[in-house]
Coordinates of C-alpha atoms in Angstrom, one line a residue:
Chain A
M1 CA -79.9 -36.0 -77.4
A2 CA -76.3 -36.8 -77.2
E3 CA -76.0 -36.2 -80.9
N4 CA -77.6 -32.8 -80.5
L5 CA -75.2 -31.9 -77.8
M6 CA -72.3 -33.1 -80.0
E7 CA -73.5 -31.0 -82.8
R8 CA -73.7 -28.0 -80.6
A9 CA -70.2 -28.7 -79.3
N10 CA -68.9 -29.0 -82.8
D11 CA -70.6 -25.8 -83.8
I12 CA -69.0 -23.9 -80.9
L13 CA -65.6 -25.3 -81.5
E14 CA -65.8 -24.7 -85.2
K15 CA -66.5 -21.0 -84.6
A16 CA -63.6 -20.9 -82.1
V17 CA -61.2 -22.5 -84.5
F18 CA -62.1 -20.0 -87.2
A19 CA -61.6 -17.2 -84.7
A20 CA -58.2 -18.8 -83.8
A21 CA -57.2 -18.9 -87.4
E22 CA -57.9 -15.3 -87.9
F23 CA -56.4 -14.3 -84.6
Q24 CA -53.0 -15.8 -85.4
E25 CA -52.7 -13.3 -88.2
F26 CA -52.7 -10.4 -85.7
N27 CA -49.6 -8.6 -84.9
Q28 CA -48.7 -7.4 -81.4
E29 CA -50.1 -4.0 -82.0
Q30 CA -53.5 -5.3 -83.2
T31 CA -53.6 -7.7 -80.3
N32 CA -52.8 -5.0 -77.7
K33 CA -55.5 -2.8 -79.2
V34 CA -58.1 -5.5 -78.5
V35 CA -56.8 -6.1 -75.0
E36 CA -56.8 -2.4 -74.2
A37 CA -60.4 -2.0 -75.4
V38 CA -61.6 -5.0 -73.4
Y39 CA -59.8 -3.8 -70.3
R40 CA -61.3 -0.3 -70.6
A41 CA -64.9 -1.6 -71.0
A42 CA -64.5 -4.2 -68.2
L43 CA -63.0 -1.6 -65.8
N44 CA -65.8 0.8 -66.6
A45 CA -68.3 -2.0 -65.8
R46 CA -66.6 -3.0 -62.5
I47 CA -69.4 -1.7 -60.3
S48 CA -72.5 -2.9 -62.2
L49 CA -70.9 -6.4 -62.7
A50 CA -70.0 -6.6 -59.0
K51 CA -73.5 -5.7 -57.9
M52 CA -75.0 -8.2 -60.4
A53 CA -72.7 -11.0 -59.2
V54 CA -73.7 -10.5 -55.6
E55 CA -77.4 -10.2 -56.5
E56 CA -77.3 -13.3 -58.6
T57 CA -75.2 -15.5 -56.4
G58 CA -76.0 -14.2 -52.9
I59 CA -72.3 -14.5 -52.2
G60 CA -70.0 -11.9 -50.9
I61 CA -70.0 -8.1 -50.6
W62 CA -70.4 -6.0 -53.7
Q63 CA -67.8 -3.4 -52.7
D64 CA -65.2 -6.2 -52.4
K65 CA -66.4 -7.7 -55.7
V66 CA -65.5 -4.3 -57.2
W67 CA -62.0 -4.7 -56.0
K68 CA -61.8 -8.2 -57.4
N69 CA -63.0 -6.7 -60.7
V70 CA -60.3 -4.1 -60.5
I71 CA -57.7 -6.8 -59.9
G72 CA -59.1 -8.8 -62.8
T73 CA -59.0 -5.8 -65.1
Q74 CA -56.7 -3.0 -64.2
L75 CA -54.0 -4.9 -62.3
V76 CA -54.0 -7.7 -64.8
Y77 CA -53.9 -5.3 -67.7
E78 CA -51.0 -3.2 -66.2
N79 CA -49.1 -6.4 -65.6
I80 CA -49.5 -7.9 -69.1
K81 CA -49.9 -4.8 -71.4
D82 CA -46.1 -4.5 -72.2
E83 CA -45.5 -8.3 -72.4
K84 CA -44.5 -9.6 -75.8
T85 CA -46.9 -12.3 -76.7
V86 CA -46.8 -12.2 -80.5
G87 CA -44.1 -13.3 -83.0
I88 CA -40.5 -12.9 -82.0
I89 CA -40.5 -12.3 -78.2
S90 CA -36.8 -12.7 -77.6
Q91 CA -33.5 -13.0 -79.4
D92 CA -30.3 -13.9 -77.7
A93 CA -27.1 -13.3 -79.6
V94 CA -25.0 -15.2 -77.2
T95 CA -26.9 -18.5 -77.2
G96 CA -28.2 -18.0 -80.8
I97 CA -31.7 -18.9 -79.6
S98 CA -34.7 -16.8 -80.6
E99 CA -38.1 -17.3 -79.2
I100 CA -41.4 -17.1 -81.1
A101 CA -44.7 -17.0 -79.4
Q102 CA -47.6 -18.8 -81.1
P103 CA -51.1 -19.0 -79.9
L104 CA -52.5 -22.2 -78.5
G105 CA -55.9 -22.2 -80.1
P106 CA -59.4 -22.4 -78.5
I107 CA -59.2 -22.2 -74.7
F108 CA -62.0 -23.7 -72.6
A109 CA -62.3 -21.7 -69.4
V110 CA -64.3 -22.7 -66.4
T111 CA -65.2 -19.9 -63.9
P112 CA -66.3 -20.2 -60.3
V113 CA -69.3 -18.9 -58.4
T114 CA -67.2 -17.1 -55.8
N115 CA -65.4 -14.7 -58.2
P116 CA -67.5 -15.0 -61.3
T117 CA -67.0 -11.7 -63.2
S118 CA -63.4 -11.0 -62.1
T119 CA -62.3 -14.5 -63.1
A120 CA -64.1 -14.3 -66.4
I121 CA -62.5 -10.9 -67.3
Y122 CA -59.1 -12.0 -66.2
K123 CA -59.3 -15.1 -68.3
I124 CA -60.6 -13.2 -71.3
L125 CA -57.7 -10.6 -71.0
I126 CA -55.0 -13.2 -70.8
C127 CA -56.5 -15.3 -73.6
L128 CA -56.9 -12.3 -76.0
K129 CA -53.4 -11.0 -75.2
T130 CA -52.1 -14.4 -76.4
R131 CA -54.4 -14.5 -79.4
N132 CA -56.5 -17.4 -78.2
P133 CA -60.2 -17.5 -78.5
I134 CA -62.0 -18.3 -75.3
I135 CA -65.0 -20.4 -74.5
I136 CA -66.4 -19.8 -71.1
S137 CA -68.3 -22.2 -69.0
A138 CA -69.8 -20.3 -66.0
H139 CA -71.0 -21.8 -62.8
R140 CA -74.7 -22.4 -63.0
N141 CA -75.4 -20.0 -60.1
A142 CA -73.4 -17.2 -61.7
A143 CA -74.3 -17.6 -65.4
R144 CA -76.0 -14.2 -65.8
S145 CA -73.3 -12.1 -64.3
T146 CA -70.5 -14.1 -66.0
G147 CA -72.4 -13.8 -69.3
E148 CA -72.8 -10.1 -68.9
A149 CA -69.0 -9.7 -68.2
A150 CA -68.3 -11.8 -71.3
R151 CA -70.8 -9.8 -73.4
I152 CA -69.2 -6.5 -72.4
C153 CA -65.7 -7.8 -73.2
Y154 CA -66.8 -9.3 -76.5
E155 CA -68.5 -6.1 -77.7
A156 CA -65.4 -4.1 -76.8
A157 CA -63.1 -6.7 -78.5
L158 CA -65.2 -6.6 -81.7
T159 CA -65.1 -2.8 -81.8
A160 CA -61.3 -3.0 -81.6
G161 CA -61.2 -5.4 -84.5
A162 CA -61.0 -8.8 -82.7
P163 CA -62.1 -11.9 -84.6
E164 CA -65.8 -12.8 -84.5
D165 CA -66.5 -15.5 -81.9
C166 CA -63.2 -14.8 -80.0
I167 CA -65.3 -15.0 -76.8
Q168 CA -68.1 -17.5 -76.5
M169 CA -70.2 -18.8 -73.6
I170 CA -71.6 -22.3 -73.3
P171 CA -75.0 -22.7 -71.5
A172 CA -74.6 -23.3 -67.8
G173 CA -76.0 -26.2 -65.9
S174 CA -75.3 -29.2 -68.1
R175 CA -72.4 -31.2 -66.7
D176 CA -72.6 -33.6 -69.7
F177 CA -72.2 -30.8 -72.2
T178 CA -69.4 -29.1 -70.3
Q179 CA -67.5 -32.4 -70.2
M180 CA -68.2 -32.9 -73.9
V181 CA -66.8 -29.5 -74.8
M182 CA -63.9 -30.1 -72.4
A183 CA -62.9 -33.3 -74.1
H184 CA -63.5 -31.9 -77.7
P185 CA -60.4 -32.6 -79.8
R186 CA -60.4 -29.0 -81.1
V187 CA -60.0 -27.6 -77.6
A188 CA -56.3 -26.5 -77.2
L189 CA -56.2 -26.0 -73.5
I190 CA -58.6 -26.1 -70.5
L191 CA -58.2 -23.4 -67.9
A192 CA -60.2 -24.6 -65.0
T193 CA -60.7 -22.8 -61.7
G194 CA -62.9 -24.6 -59.2
G195 CA -63.3 -27.6 -57.0
T196 CA -61.4 -30.8 -57.0
G197 CA -64.0 -32.6 -59.1
L198 CA -63.8 -30.0 -61.8
V199 CA -60.0 -30.0 -61.9
K200 CA -60.0 -33.8 -62.1
A201 CA -62.5 -33.7 -64.9
A202 CA -60.3 -31.2 -66.8
Y203 CA -57.2 -33.3 -66.4
S204 CA -59.1 -36.5 -67.4
S205 CA -60.5 -35.0 -70.5
G206 CA -57.5 -35.9 -72.7
N207 CA -56.8 -32.2 -73.5
P208 CA -54.0 -30.2 -71.9
A209 CA -55.2 -28.5 -68.8
I210 CA -54.3 -25.9 -66.3
G211 CA -56.6 -26.8 -63.5
V212 CA -56.4 -25.3 -60.1
G213 CA -58.3 -26.4 -57.1
P214 CA -59.0 -25.7 -53.5
G215 CA -56.8 -24.5 -50.6
N216 CA -56.8 -24.8 -46.9
V217 CA -54.5 -21.9 -45.9
P218 CA -52.7 -22.1 -42.5
V219 CA -51.3 -18.9 -41.0
F220 CA -48.6 -19.1 -38.4
I221 CA -48.1 -16.1 -36.1
D222 CA -44.6 -16.3 -34.7
E223 CA -43.7 -14.8 -31.4
S224 CA -41.5 -12.3 -33.3
A225 CA -44.6 -10.9 -35.1
D226 CA -46.3 -7.6 -34.5
I227 CA -49.5 -9.1 -33.1
P228 CA -52.0 -6.2 -33.4
Y229 CA -50.8 -5.7 -37.0
A230 CA -51.0 -9.4 -37.8
I231 CA -54.6 -9.7 -36.5
S232 CA -55.7 -6.6 -38.4
S233 CA -54.2 -8.0 -41.5
I234 CA -55.8 -11.4 -41.1
I235 CA -59.2 -9.7 -40.5
K236 CA -58.7 -7.6 -43.6
S237 CA -58.1 -10.7 -45.6
K238 CA -60.7 -13.1 -44.1
T239 CA -63.5 -10.6 -44.3
F240 CA -62.7 -9.6 -47.8
D241 CA -65.8 -10.5 -49.9
N242 CA -66.8 -12.6 -46.8
G243 CA -63.9 -14.9 -47.2
T244 CA -64.6 -16.2 -50.7
V245 CA -61.0 -16.0 -52.0
C246 CA -59.5 -19.5 -52.0
A247 CA -56.3 -18.1 -50.6
S248 CA -58.0 -16.7 -47.6
E249 CA -56.9 -17.7 -44.1
Q250 CA -58.5 -20.9 -42.8
S251 CA -56.6 -21.4 -39.6
V252 CA -54.4 -19.4 -37.3
I253 CA -51.7 -21.2 -35.4
V254 CA -49.8 -19.8 -32.4
E255 CA -47.5 -20.9 -29.6
D256 CA -49.0 -21.1 -26.1
K257 CA -46.8 -18.3 -25.0
I258 CA -48.5 -15.7 -27.2
A259 CA -51.9 -17.4 -27.4
E260 CA -53.6 -15.2 -24.8
K261 CA -52.2 -12.0 -26.4
V262 CA -53.5 -13.1 -29.8
R263 CA -56.9 -14.1 -28.4
K264 CA -57.3 -10.7 -26.7
E265 CA -56.2 -8.9 -29.8
F266 CA -58.8 -10.8 -32.0
E267 CA -61.4 -9.9 -29.4
R268 CA -60.3 -6.3 -29.3
Q269 CA -60.6 -6.1 -33.0
H270 CA -64.2 -7.4 -32.9
C271 CA -63.8 -11.1 -33.6
Y272 CA -65.6 -13.7 -31.5
F273 CA -64.4 -16.9 -30.0
L274 CA -67.1 -19.5 -30.2
S275 CA -67.8 -21.7 -27.1
L276 CA -67.5 -25.4 -27.6
E277 CA -71.3 -25.6 -27.9
E278 CA -71.5 -22.7 -30.4
A279 CA -68.7 -24.2 -32.4
L280 CA -70.6 -27.4 -32.8
K281 CA -73.6 -25.5 -34.0
V282 CA -71.6 -23.6 -36.6
E283 CA -69.8 -26.8 -37.6
K284 CA -73.2 -28.4 -38.3
I285 CA -74.2 -25.7 -40.9
A286 CA -70.7 -25.0 -42.2
V287 CA -69.4 -28.4 -43.1
V288 CA -70.9 -31.5 -44.8
K289 CA -69.7 -34.3 -42.6
D290 CA -69.7 -37.1 -45.1
S291 CA -67.7 -35.3 -47.8
M292 CA -65.7 -33.3 -45.3
S293 CA -66.4 -30.2 -47.4
M294 CA -67.8 -26.8 -46.8
S295 CA -71.5 -26.3 -47.2
P296 CA -72.4 -24.2 -50.2
F297 CA -75.0 -22.4 -48.2
I298 CA -72.5 -20.6 -46.0
V299 CA -70.0 -19.7 -48.7
G300 CA -69.5 -15.9 -48.8
Q301 CA -72.1 -15.3 -46.1
S302 CA -71.7 -12.6 -43.4
V303 CA -71.1 -13.4 -39.8
A304 CA -74.7 -12.3 -39.0
T305 CA -76.2 -14.7 -41.5
I306 CA -74.0 -17.6 -40.3
A307 CA -74.9 -16.9 -36.7
E308 CA -78.5 -16.8 -37.5
K309 CA -78.3 -20.1 -39.5
A310 CA -76.4 -21.7 -36.7
G311 CA -78.8 -20.4 -34.0
I312 CA -76.2 -18.6 -32.0
T313 CA -76.0 -15.0 -30.8
V314 CA -72.8 -13.0 -31.3
P315 CA -72.1 -9.4 -30.6
E316 CA -73.2 -7.0 -33.3
G317 CA -70.4 -6.0 -35.6
T318 CA -68.5 -9.2 -35.2
K319 CA -66.1 -9.6 -38.0
I320 CA -64.9 -13.2 -37.8
L321 CA -66.0 -16.3 -35.8
L322 CA -63.1 -18.2 -34.3
A323 CA -63.3 -21.8 -33.2
E324 CA -60.6 -23.1 -31.0
L325 CA -59.7 -26.6 -32.2
S326 CA -57.5 -29.3 -30.7
G327 CA -56.9 -31.3 -33.8
V328 CA -57.1 -31.6 -37.6
G329 CA -59.3 -33.8 -39.7
K330 CA -62.6 -35.6 -39.6
E331 CA -63.0 -35.3 -35.8
H332 CA -62.5 -31.5 -36.2
L333 CA -64.7 -30.5 -39.1
L334 CA -64.0 -26.8 -38.9
S335 CA -60.4 -27.6 -39.8
V336 CA -61.4 -27.9 -43.5
E337 CA -61.5 -25.1 -46.0
I338 CA -64.5 -22.8 -45.4
L339 CA -64.9 -19.8 -47.7
A340 CA -66.7 -17.7 -45.1
P341 CA -65.6 -15.6 -42.1
I342 CA -65.0 -18.6 -39.9
L343 CA -61.4 -19.3 -38.7
A344 CA -60.0 -22.3 -36.9
F345 CA -57.7 -21.3 -34.0
Y346 CA -54.9 -23.5 -32.7
T347 CA -52.4 -23.2 -29.9
A348 CA -49.3 -25.4 -29.6
K349 CA -46.9 -26.0 -26.8
D350 CA -43.9 -24.8 -28.8
Y351 CA -42.6 -23.7 -32.2
H352 CA -42.1 -27.1 -33.6
S353 CA -45.5 -28.4 -32.5
A354 CA -47.1 -25.3 -34.1
I355 CA -45.3 -25.9 -37.4
K356 CA -46.3 -29.5 -37.4
L357 CA -49.9 -28.4 -37.0
C358 CA -49.5 -26.1 -40.0
I359 CA -48.2 -29.1 -42.0
D360 CA -51.3 -31.2 -41.0
L361 CA -53.6 -28.4 -42.0
N362 CA -51.7 -27.8 -45.2
Y363 CA -52.2 -31.4 -46.2
L364 CA -55.9 -31.4 -45.3
G365 CA -57.1 -30.5 -48.8
G366 CA -54.8 -27.6 -49.5
I367 CA -51.6 -29.0 -50.7
G368 CA -49.7 -26.7 -53.0
H369 CA -52.0 -23.7 -52.6
S370 CA -51.0 -20.9 -50.2
A371 CA -49.9 -20.3 -46.7
G372 CA -49.1 -17.3 -44.5
I373 CA -46.6 -16.4 -41.8
Y374 CA -46.3 -13.3 -39.6
A375 CA -42.8 -13.0 -38.2
N376 CA -39.9 -10.7 -37.9
D377 CA -37.4 -13.5 -38.0
D378 CA -36.2 -14.3 -41.5
K379 CA -34.8 -17.7 -40.4
R380 CA -38.2 -18.8 -39.2
V381 CA -39.9 -17.5 -42.4
M382 CA -37.5 -19.6 -44.5
E383 CA -37.8 -22.6 -42.3
F384 CA -41.6 -22.4 -42.3
S385 CA -41.6 -21.9 -46.1
Q386 CA -39.5 -25.0 -46.7
L387 CA -41.8 -27.2 -44.6
I388 CA -45.0 -26.1 -46.1
N389 CA -46.2 -27.4 -49.4
A390 CA -47.6 -24.2 -51.0
G391 CA -47.1 -22.4 -54.2
R392 CA -47.2 -19.0 -52.4
I393 CA -46.1 -18.4 -48.9
V394 CA -47.0 -14.8 -48.1
V395 CA -45.1 -13.0 -45.4
N396 CA -46.7 -10.4 -43.1
T397 CA -49.4 -10.0 -45.7
P398 CA -53.2 -10.8 -45.9
T399 CA -53.2 -14.1 -47.8
S400 CA -56.3 -13.4 -49.9
Q401 CA -54.8 -10.3 -51.4
G402 CA -51.2 -11.5 -51.1
A403 CA -51.6 -14.7 -53.0
V404 CA -53.6 -13.2 -55.8
G405 CA -50.7 -10.8 -56.4
G406 CA -50.4 -7.3 -57.8
T407 CA -51.1 -5.4 -54.6
F408 CA -49.1 -6.5 -51.6
N409 CA -46.2 -8.0 -53.5
M410 CA -44.8 -8.4 -57.0
L411 CA -46.5 -11.7 -57.8
P412 CA -48.4 -11.5 -61.2
P413 CA -52.0 -10.6 -60.4
S414 CA -54.0 -13.7 -61.2
L415 CA -57.3 -15.3 -60.3
T416 CA -56.1 -18.7 -61.0
L417 CA -53.4 -19.9 -58.6
G418 CA -51.4 -23.0 -59.5
C419 CA -51.0 -25.6 -56.7
G420 CA -48.2 -27.7 -58.2
T421 CA -48.2 -31.5 -58.5
G422 CA -49.4 -31.8 -54.9
G423 CA -52.6 -30.1 -55.9
K424 CA -52.6 -32.1 -59.2
N425 CA -51.6 -29.0 -61.1
I426 CA -48.9 -28.6 -63.7
T427 CA -47.5 -25.4 -62.0
T428 CA -47.2 -23.6 -58.7
E429 CA -47.3 -20.2 -60.5
N430 CA -49.9 -17.6 -60.7
I431 CA -51.4 -18.3 -64.1
T432 CA -50.8 -15.5 -66.6
V433 CA -50.0 -14.9 -70.3
K434 CA -46.8 -16.9 -70.4
H435 CA -48.8 -20.0 -69.7
L436 CA -51.0 -19.5 -72.7
I437 CA -48.4 -19.4 -75.5
N438 CA -46.5 -22.1 -77.3
I439 CA -42.9 -20.8 -77.4
Q440 CA -40.9 -22.0 -80.4
R441 CA -37.2 -21.8 -80.2
V442 CA -35.2 -21.0 -83.3
C443 CA -31.7 -22.4 -82.5
N444 CA -28.9 -21.0 -84.7
R445 CA -25.9 -23.2 -85.2
K446 CA -23.6 -22.6 -82.2
M447 CA -21.2 -25.5 -82.1
N448 CA -20.3 -27.1 -78.8
D449 CA -16.5 -26.8 -79.3
R450 CA -15.7 -29.0 -76.3
F451 CA -17.8 -31.9 -77.6
F452 CA -16.4 -31.6 -81.1
S453 CA -12.8 -31.3 -79.9
V454 CA -13.0 -34.8 -78.2
D455 CA -11.4 -37.5 -80.3
K456 CA -14.5 -39.5 -81.0
D457 CA -12.6 -42.8 -81.1
K458 CA -12.2 -42.4 -77.3
Y459 CA -15.9 -42.9 -76.8
L460 CA -15.6 -46.2 -78.6
D461 CA -12.5 -47.3 -76.6
E462 CA -13.4 -49.6 -73.7
N463 CA -10.2 -48.5 -71.9
C464 CA -11.4 -44.9 -71.6
D465 CA -13.4 -44.3 -68.5
E466 CA -15.3 -41.3 -67.2
T467 CA -12.1 -39.7 -65.9
D468 CA -10.5 -39.8 -69.3
L469 CA -13.6 -38.6 -71.1
R470 CA -14.1 -35.7 -68.6
Y471 CA -10.5 -34.7 -69.2
E472 CA -10.9 -34.8 -72.9
Y473 CA -14.1 -32.8 -72.7
H474 CA -12.7 -30.1 -70.5
K475 CA -9.3 -29.9 -72.1
N476 CA -8.2 -26.5 -73.2
H477 CA -6.5 -26.7 -76.6
Chain B
M1 CA -28.4 -46.3 -31.8
F2 CA -31.4 -46.5 -29.7
D3 CA -32.5 -46.9 -26.1
F4 CA -35.2 -49.4 -25.3
D5 CA -37.7 -49.0 -22.6
F6 CA -40.3 -51.6 -21.7
N7 CA -43.1 -50.7 -19.3
P8 CA -45.0 -54.0 -18.5
E9 CA -47.7 -52.2 -16.5
E10 CA -48.5 -49.9 -19.4
K11 CA -47.8 -52.7 -21.9
Q12 CA -45.7 -50.3 -23.7
F13 CA -42.3 -50.5 -25.6
T14 CA -40.6 -47.2 -26.2
C15 CA -37.7 -46.9 -28.5
I16 CA -35.7 -43.7 -28.2
F17 CA -33.6 -43.2 -31.4
K18 CA -30.7 -40.9 -31.8
G19 CA -28.9 -39.2 -34.7
R20 CA -29.1 -40.1 -38.3
M21 CA -31.3 -43.1 -39.2
D22 CA -29.6 -43.8 -42.5
T23 CA -29.9 -47.1 -44.5
V24 CA -27.1 -48.9 -42.7
V25 CA -28.3 -48.0 -39.3
S26 CA -31.9 -48.7 -40.0
S27 CA -31.3 -52.1 -41.5
Q28 CA -29.4 -53.1 -38.3
L29 CA -32.1 -51.7 -36.2
L30 CA -34.9 -53.9 -37.4
A31 CA -32.9 -57.0 -36.4
E32 CA -32.1 -55.5 -33.0
L33 CA -35.6 -54.4 -32.5
D34 CA -37.0 -57.8 -33.4
S35 CA -34.6 -59.6 -31.1
K36 CA -35.7 -57.5 -28.2
Y37 CA -39.3 -58.0 -29.1
I38 CA -38.8 -61.8 -29.5
S39 CA -37.0 -62.1 -26.3
L40 CA -39.8 -60.4 -24.6
S41 CA -42.4 -62.4 -26.4
E42 CA -40.9 -65.6 -25.0
N43 CA -42.3 -64.5 -21.7
E44 CA -45.6 -63.3 -23.1
D45 CA -48.5 -64.9 -24.9
K46 CA -48.1 -63.9 -28.5
N47 CA -51.7 -62.7 -28.9
A48 CA -51.4 -60.7 -25.7
L49 CA -48.3 -59.1 -27.3
L50 CA -50.5 -57.7 -30.1
E51 CA -52.2 -55.6 -27.4
F52 CA -49.0 -53.8 -26.6
S53 CA -48.1 -50.4 -27.8
I54 CA -44.9 -49.5 -29.6
I55 CA -43.7 -45.9 -29.4
F56 CA -40.8 -44.5 -31.5
D57 CA -39.5 -41.4 -29.9
L58 CA -37.6 -39.3 -32.5
K59 CA -36.7 -36.4 -30.4
E60 CA -33.0 -36.8 -31.1
V61 CA -33.3 -37.9 -34.7
N62 CA -32.3 -35.4 -37.5
F63 CA -32.6 -37.6 -40.5
I64 CA -34.6 -40.7 -41.6
S65 CA -33.9 -42.8 -44.6
S66 CA -36.5 -44.8 -46.5
S67 CA -35.2 -47.9 -44.7
F68 CA -36.2 -46.3 -41.4
I69 CA -39.6 -45.6 -42.8
R70 CA -39.8 -49.3 -43.8
L71 CA -38.7 -50.2 -40.3
C72 CA -41.6 -48.1 -38.9
V73 CA -44.0 -49.9 -41.1
A74 CA -42.6 -53.3 -40.1
A75 CA -42.8 -52.3 -36.4
K76 CA -46.4 -51.2 -36.8
K77 CA -47.3 -54.7 -38.0
R78 CA -46.1 -56.2 -34.8
V79 CA -49.1 -54.7 -32.9
K80 CA -52.7 -54.0 -33.5
D81 CA -54.0 -51.0 -35.3
G82 CA -53.6 -47.8 -33.4
K83 CA -51.0 -49.3 -31.0
F84 CA -48.1 -47.8 -32.9
S85 CA -47.1 -44.2 -32.7
I86 CA -44.2 -41.9 -33.5
I87 CA -43.7 -39.0 -31.1
N88 CA -41.5 -35.9 -30.8
S89 CA -40.7 -35.8 -34.5
D90 CA -38.9 -32.7 -35.8
P91 CA -41.1 -30.8 -38.4
F92 CA -38.8 -31.9 -41.2
I93 CA -39.2 -35.5 -40.2
K94 CA -42.9 -35.0 -39.9
K95 CA -43.0 -33.7 -43.4
T96 CA -41.0 -36.8 -44.6
F97 CA -43.7 -39.1 -43.2
K98 CA -46.4 -36.8 -44.7
I99 CA -44.8 -37.1 -48.1
A100 CA -44.5 -40.9 -47.7
G101 CA -48.3 -40.9 -47.0
L102 CA -47.8 -42.6 -43.7
D103 CA -48.4 -39.8 -41.4
D104 CA -51.8 -40.9 -40.3
I105 CA -51.2 -44.7 -40.4
L106 CA -48.1 -44.4 -38.2
N107 CA -49.7 -41.8 -35.8
V108 CA -46.9 -39.3 -36.2
T109 CA -46.9 -36.4 -33.9

């Protein structure tokens, strides 16, 4: 059995390596032609793929999945289309250093159930733009829609002259096989988007990996914020695709002095504060107590479905369920990341206490991911940002859309968000083409005159200390 | 460097620190803290003393060194689990304990 699996893995990687070999012969123009063709086909399929993803996974809202597909195709394409990713990408006459982009080789990409088609297309585009073949491992519950996205992209790529097997899928559902491919010596890089376990498996495989995991996004509303605007923005973000973006708001933190105003504004904008009893019922179905993780059954579900599952009644048209919590951690299960329209709500006696709560929430499974602040006080924005461990701190912006980039700010649009070393990632950046090339530096001879002007015997002289050597080094002749 | 408050009824020691808790200050503090503690323990049964609470109030502290963190860990060991806490920390100080991985153990609020 294991031998059969290994044979299959070898077969997939052999095809990928052959594709990589051919791909590295492509110039920028040929590469761009492939990327453009894939982008066009994928953008044209944005609606059917969105509907298919929702139908297959039962997660999210198809109209929002369309927007995700637009981000993964059009916004990513517009962002990368003029990037130099082939051959000489820069030449600096002053330093004498030229940079040459080389492809990495076969990239093994794992895609999640929450954003299946958009993540697949985005990864395909950035891989092809960098002349890397891609092998996709879809989440088992999203294999059909992910496969369809890959098929559409692959056909378009072939038509534009891309190497055969530049996009491959591996069968979903076998963890052993996924891990076998992941650890295969011919894999150049793993691009893993998913839960902590997956990211750990990617980093433990022995192959280089860019793995990004979960978040637990705190949002602080400062007293200087425009409250109605802030609430409307949070709702826009938290309800987007029923809260499936890992950068979506998980908790809202305010000072006591504005708490009532914020509460009323949430209610005015059709959000519902759960009673203690109702919150316990929601907690029961939303969070798995032992693992302190969200239940997969409520991911991307609507408020109506969640209310029904929890056995509570909420007003029709309710957009978000809010649970007022007094603490963070295992005694307050709704404080963990929940990718559904459920928000934790905290009030604190003063600004410092509020920020400390944000730190606690940030460190509860979301280190390095994203955070949000609503404020019209730059000093507080910078103070908050320095205290929070997040790759992206989005200001006066819906966090789902803001962290992903490309719409509300100038971050590179990306469906894989680095969480830095705190999240066991190699970068805090939004992953894009620059992370998928090996840059060679051609260094022309440019003598360091200062170093060569120092009398080298002085380095060998015990009587010369740092002051003497510094003088010698900086001396103008 | 710090004010010391002992409430026998509540069985509670409160240490109110002030200013920068750098390496020099912190290393002196441990000895001072212990001497206060030991002088108290002469009047108390040692096991009963374990039941006491130690509270470090950092309201007026703007910097802590790693020595101060070690001091906190040492002080925590003087009492039973859950009887040590740090209150009124500035958010930057709170983050320092978080990064040191001691936020929960030392009950930092």
